[in-house]
CSV table of C-alpha atoms in Angstrom, one decimal:
chain,number,residue,atom,x,y,z
A,910,UNK,CA,74.0,-114.4,-192.7
A,911,UNK,CA,75.5,-117.5,-190.6
A,912,UNK,CA,73.1,-116.6,-187.9
A,913,UNK,CA,76.2,-116.5,-185.6
A,914,UNK,CA,75.9,-114.1,-182.2
A,915,UNK,CA,78.4,-111.4,-182.0
A,916,UNK,CA,80.6,-113.2,-179.5
A,917,UNK,CA,80.5,-116.4,-181.6
A,918,UNK,CA,81.4,-114.6,-184.6
A,919,UNK,CA,84.7,-113.0,-182.5
A,920,UNK,CA,85.5,-116.2,-182.0
A,921,UNK,CA,85.4,-117.7,-185.2
A,922,UNK,CA,87.7,-114.7,-186.6
A,923,UNK,CA,90.7,-116.3,-184.2
A,924,UNK,CA,92.2,-117.9,-187.5
A,925,UNK,CA,93.0,-114.3,-188.6
A,926,UNK,CA,94.5,-112.8,-185.0
A,927,UNK,CA,96.6,-116.3,-184.7
A,928,UNK,CA,98.4,-116.2,-187.7
A,929,UNK,CA,98.9,-112.6,-187.5
A,930,UNK,CA,101.0,-113.6,-184.1
A,931,UNK,CA,102.6,-116.3,-185.4
A,932,UNK,CA,103.9,-114.5,-188.4
A,933,UNK,CA,104.4,-111.4,-186.8
A,934,UNK,CA,107.8,-112.3,-185.2
A,935,UNK,CA,109.6,-113.9,-188.4
A,936,UNK,CA,108.8,-110.3,-190.3
A,937,UNK,CA,112.3,-108.8,-189.4
A,938,UNK,CA,114.1,-111.5,-191.0
A,939,UNK,CA,111.7,-112.2,-193.8
A,940,UNK,CA,112.2,-108.1,-194.9
A,941,UNK,CA,116.1,-108.5,-194.7
A,942,UNK,CA,115.8,-111.4,-196.8
A,943,UNK,CA,113.5,-110.6,-199.5
A,944,UNK,CA,113.1,-106.6,-198.9
A,945,UNK,CA,109.6,-104.2,-198.1
A,946,UNK,CA,108.4,-104.2,-201.0
A,947,UNK,CA,108.0,-108.0,-201.8
A,948,UNK,CA,106.3,-108.6,-198.4
A,949,UNK,CA,104.1,-105.4,-198.5
A,950,UNK,CA,103.3,-106.7,-202.3
A,951,UNK,CA,103.1,-110.4,-201.3
A,952,UNK,CA,101.0,-108.5,-198.2
A,953,UNK,CA,98.2,-107.0,-199.7
A,954,UNK,CA,97.6,-110.1,-202.6
A,955,UNK,CA,97.1,-112.2,-199.8
A,956,UNK,CA,94.5,-109.7,-198.1
A,957,UNK,CA,92.9,-109.5,-201.8
A,958,UNK,CA,92.5,-113.0,-202.4
A,959,UNK,CA,91.0,-113.6,-199.0
A,960,UNK,CA,88.3,-110.6,-199.3
A,961,UNK,CA,87.6,-112.3,-202.7
A,962,UNK,CA,87.1,-115.6,-201.1
A,963,UNK,CA,84.9,-114.2,-199.1
A,964,UNK,CA,82.4,-113.4,-202.2
A,965,UNK,CA,81.4,-117.0,-202.2
A,966,UNK,CA,80.6,-117.0,-198.4
A,967,UNK,CA,76.9,-118.0,-197.7
A,968,UNK,CA,74.7,-119.4,-194.9
A,969,UNK,CA,75.7,-122.8,-195.9
A,970,UNK,CA,79.5,-122.3,-195.7
A,971,UNK,CA,81.5,-124.5,-193.6
A,972,UNK,CA,83.5,-123.0,-191.1
A,973,UNK,CA,86.3,-124.6,-192.4
A,974,UNK,CA,86.4,-122.6,-195.4
A,975,UNK,CA,85.8,-119.5,-193.3
A,976,UNK,CA,88.8,-120.2,-191.0
A,977,UNK,CA,90.7,-120.6,-193.9
A,978,UNK,CA,90.1,-117.4,-195.9
A,979,UNK,CA,90.6,-115.5,-192.4
A,980,UNK,CA,94.2,-117.4,-191.9
A,981,UNK,CA,95.0,-116.2,-195.2
A,982,UNK,CA,93.7,-112.8,-194.6
A,983,UNK,CA,95.9,-112.9,-191.4
A,984,UNK,CA,99.0,-113.6,-193.3
A,985,UNK,CA,98.4,-111.0,-195.5
A,986,UNK,CA,98.0,-108.4,-192.8
A,987,UNK,CA,100.9,-110.2,-190.9
A,988,UNK,CA,103.3,-109.2,-194.1
A,989,UNK,CA,101.8,-105.9,-195.1
A,990,UNK,CA,100.9,-103.7,-192.1
A,991,UNK,CA,104.2,-104.1,-189.9
A,992,UNK,CA,106.2,-104.0,-193.6
A,993,UNK,CA,105.0,-100.8,-194.2
A,994,UNK,CA,105.6,-99.4,-191.2
A,995,UNK,CA,109.1,-100.4,-190.9
A,996,UNK,CA,109.6,-99.0,-194.5
A,997,UNK,CA,108.1,-95.3,-193.6
A,998,UNK,CA,110.2,-95.3,-190.4
A,999,UNK,CA,113.7,-96.2,-192.5
A,1000,UNK,CA,112.8,-92.8,-193.8
A,1001,UNK,CA,112.3,-90.7,-190.9
A,1002,UNK,CA,115.0,-89.0,-189.7
A,1003,UNK,CA,116.4,-90.3,-186.3
A,1004,UNK,CA,115.6,-87.0,-184.2
A,1005,UNK,CA,111.8,-87.5,-185.5
A,1006,UNK,CA,111.3,-90.9,-185.5
A,1007,UNK,CA,109.1,-90.5,-182.2
A,1008,UNK,CA,106.8,-88.4,-184.4
A,1009,UNK,CA,106.6,-90.2,-187.5
A,1010,UNK,CA,105.9,-93.3,-185.7
A,1011,UNK,CA,102.8,-91.2,-184.1
A,1012,UNK,CA,101.8,-90.2,-187.1
A,1013,UNK,CA,101.9,-93.6,-188.9
A,1014,UNK,CA,99.5,-95.1,-186.0
A,1015,UNK,CA,97.5,-92.4,-186.2
A,1016,UNK,CA,97.1,-92.6,-190.0
A,1017,UNK,CA,96.6,-96.3,-189.5
A,1018,UNK,CA,93.9,-96.3,-187.1
A,1019,UNK,CA,92.2,-93.7,-188.6
A,1020,UNK,CA,92.2,-95.6,-192.3
A,1021,UNK,CA,91.0,-98.4,-190.6
A,1022,UNK,CA,88.0,-96.6,-188.9
A,1023,UNK,CA,87.5,-95.2,-192.2
A,1024,UNK,CA,87.7,-98.0,-194.3
A,1025,UNK,CA,85.5,-100.3,-192.0
A,1026,UNK,CA,82.7,-97.3,-192.2
A,1027,UNK,CA,82.8,-97.1,-195.8
A,1028,UNK,CA,82.3,-100.5,-196.7
A,1029,UNK,CA,79.6,-100.9,-193.6
A,1030,UNK,CA,77.9,-98.1,-195.6
A,1031,UNK,CA,78.1,-99.9,-199.0
A,1032,UNK,CA,77.2,-103.5,-197.2
A,1033,UNK,CA,73.9,-101.4,-195.8
A,1034,UNK,CA,72.9,-99.8,-198.8
A,1035,UNK,CA,73.3,-103.0,-200.8
A,1036,UNK,CA,71.6,-105.0,-198.7
A,1037,UNK,CA,68.8,-102.7,-198.2
A,1038,UNK,CA,68.4,-102.5,-202.5
A,1039,UNK,CA,68.8,-106.2,-202.9
A,1040,UNK,CA,65.9,-106.2,-200.0
A,1041,UNK,CA,63.7,-104.1,-201.7
A,1042,UNK,CA,63.6,-105.8,-204.9
A,1043,UNK,CA,62.8,-109.4,-203.4
A,1044,UNK,CA,60.1,-107.6,-201.2
A,1045,UNK,CA,58.8,-106.0,-204.3
A,1046,UNK,CA,59.0,-109.5,-206.4
A,1047,UNK,CA,56.5,-110.5,-203.2
A,1048,UNK,CA,54.0,-107.9,-203.4
A,1049,UNK,CA,54.7,-106.2,-200.3
A,1050,UNK,CA,53.8,-103.1,-199.9
A,1051,UNK,CA,56.1,-100.2,-198.7
A,1052,UNK,CA,58.8,-102.4,-199.9
A,1053,UNK,CA,61.6,-99.9,-199.5
A,1054,UNK,CA,60.4,-98.9,-195.8
A,1055,UNK,CA,60.1,-102.6,-194.9
A,1056,UNK,CA,63.9,-103.0,-196.1
A,1057,UNK,CA,65.5,-100.2,-194.4
A,1058,UNK,CA,63.8,-100.9,-191.1
A,1059,UNK,CA,65.0,-104.8,-191.5
A,1060,UNK,CA,68.7,-103.6,-192.6
A,1061,UNK,CA,69.4,-100.8,-190.0
A,1062,UNK,CA,67.2,-102.1,-187.2
A,1063,UNK,CA,66.4,-105.4,-187.7
A,1064,UNK,CA,62.9,-105.0,-187.1
A,1065,UNK,CA,61.2,-107.9,-188.7
A,1066,UNK,CA,58.0,-107.4,-187.8
A,1067,UNK,CA,57.1,-104.3,-190.4
A,1068,UNK,CA,55.0,-106.3,-192.6
A,1069,UNK,CA,52.8,-108.5,-191.0
A,1070,UNK,CA,51.5,-110.1,-194.4
A,1071,UNK,CA,54.9,-112.3,-195.0
A,1072,UNK,CA,55.4,-113.2,-191.3
A,1073,UNK,CA,58.7,-112.7,-190.1
A,1074,UNK,CA,59.6,-116.0,-191.1
A,1075,UNK,CA,59.4,-114.9,-194.3
A,1076,UNK,CA,61.0,-111.5,-194.0
A,1077,UNK,CA,63.9,-113.2,-191.7
A,1078,UNK,CA,65.0,-115.5,-195.4
A,1079,UNK,CA,64.9,-112.6,-197.4
A,1080,UNK,CA,66.9,-110.4,-195.2
A,1081,UNK,CA,69.5,-113.2,-195.0
A,1082,UNK,CA,69.8,-113.0,-198.8
A,1083,UNK,CA,70.1,-109.4,-199.1
A,1084,UNK,CA,72.2,-109.3,-196.1
A,1085,UNK,CA,74.9,-111.9,-197.9
A,1086,UNK,CA,74.5,-110.0,-201.0
A,1087,UNK,CA,75.6,-106.8,-199.0
A,1088,UNK,CA,78.7,-108.4,-197.4
A,1089,UNK,CA,79.5,-109.8,-200.7
A,1090,UNK,CA,79.7,-106.4,-202.2
A,1091,UNK,CA,81.5,-105.2,-199.9
A,1092,UNK,CA,84.6,-107.9,-200.0
A,1093,UNK,CA,84.7,-107.4,-203.4
A,1094,UNK,CA,85.1,-103.6,-203.1
A,1095,UNK,CA,88.1,-104.5,-200.2
A,1096,UNK,CA,89.3,-107.0,-202.7
A,1097,UNK,CA,89.3,-104.7,-205.8
A,1098,UNK,CA,91.2,-102.0,-203.3
A,1099,UNK,CA,93.8,-104.7,-202.3
A,1100,UNK,CA,94.8,-105.9,-205.6
A,1101,UNK,CA,95.0,-102.5,-206.9
A,1102,UNK,CA,97.2,-101.3,-204.0
A,1103,UNK,CA,100.0,-104.8,-204.8
A,1104,UNK,CA,99.7,-104.0,-208.5
A,1105,UNK,CA,100.8,-100.0,-207.3
A,1106,UNK,CA,103.6,-101.5,-204.9
A,1107,UNK,CA,104.9,-103.8,-207.5
A,1108,UNK,CA,105.3,-101.0,-210.3
A,1109,UNK,CA,106.8,-98.5,-208.0
A,1110,UNK,CA,109.3,-100.9,-207.0
A,1111,UNK,CA,109.9,-101.9,-210.5
A,1112,UNK,CA,110.2,-98.2,-211.7
A,1113,UNK,CA,112.6,-98.3,-208.5
A,1114,UNK,CA,114.9,-101.0,-209.7
A,1115,UNK,CA,115.1,-99.6,-213.6
A,1116,UNK,CA,116.2,-96.0,-212.3
A,1117,UNK,CA,118.8,-97.7,-210.0
């Protein structure tokens, strides 16, 4: 919706990775001081806040706001990902540490791929539904087919009556709506994970 090229979009995500690079070396010391559970919970909360903030990002949102949200997300990743791996490794027998490490990495990569695919599918479905509704309100025939062509193939010539510019404007609004739905879902999952992590630690403390 911001009109960035793939290269521009990648460069503008730099705050996410830069914060991870800066914070990650300190995770060991932070874990010793505050414990794995506190860092993981804080990380999931930061990711949730970042994703929730993305729900208000639109075509006119200044990059300073977007960059700040990326930075918060990077902080969340730095706090939660290596800490979660370290916590899992702490339960592994020394002779099986290599196998456990491989399983953790494979699980993380697989989970990331599945999560991106699911959020992408949700985003596409929501954008298509919104664009279909916009086109129907505009009196466009075969609104569903036109919307699917625009969202799935970026084909903006499917409806000559509206013209490419008119269809592009509606597409931008619908695509933003799909993005917001995906980000809200990601935020909810992050907050639920943080709550589950916190509840588990509370129960563990009581039992101990």
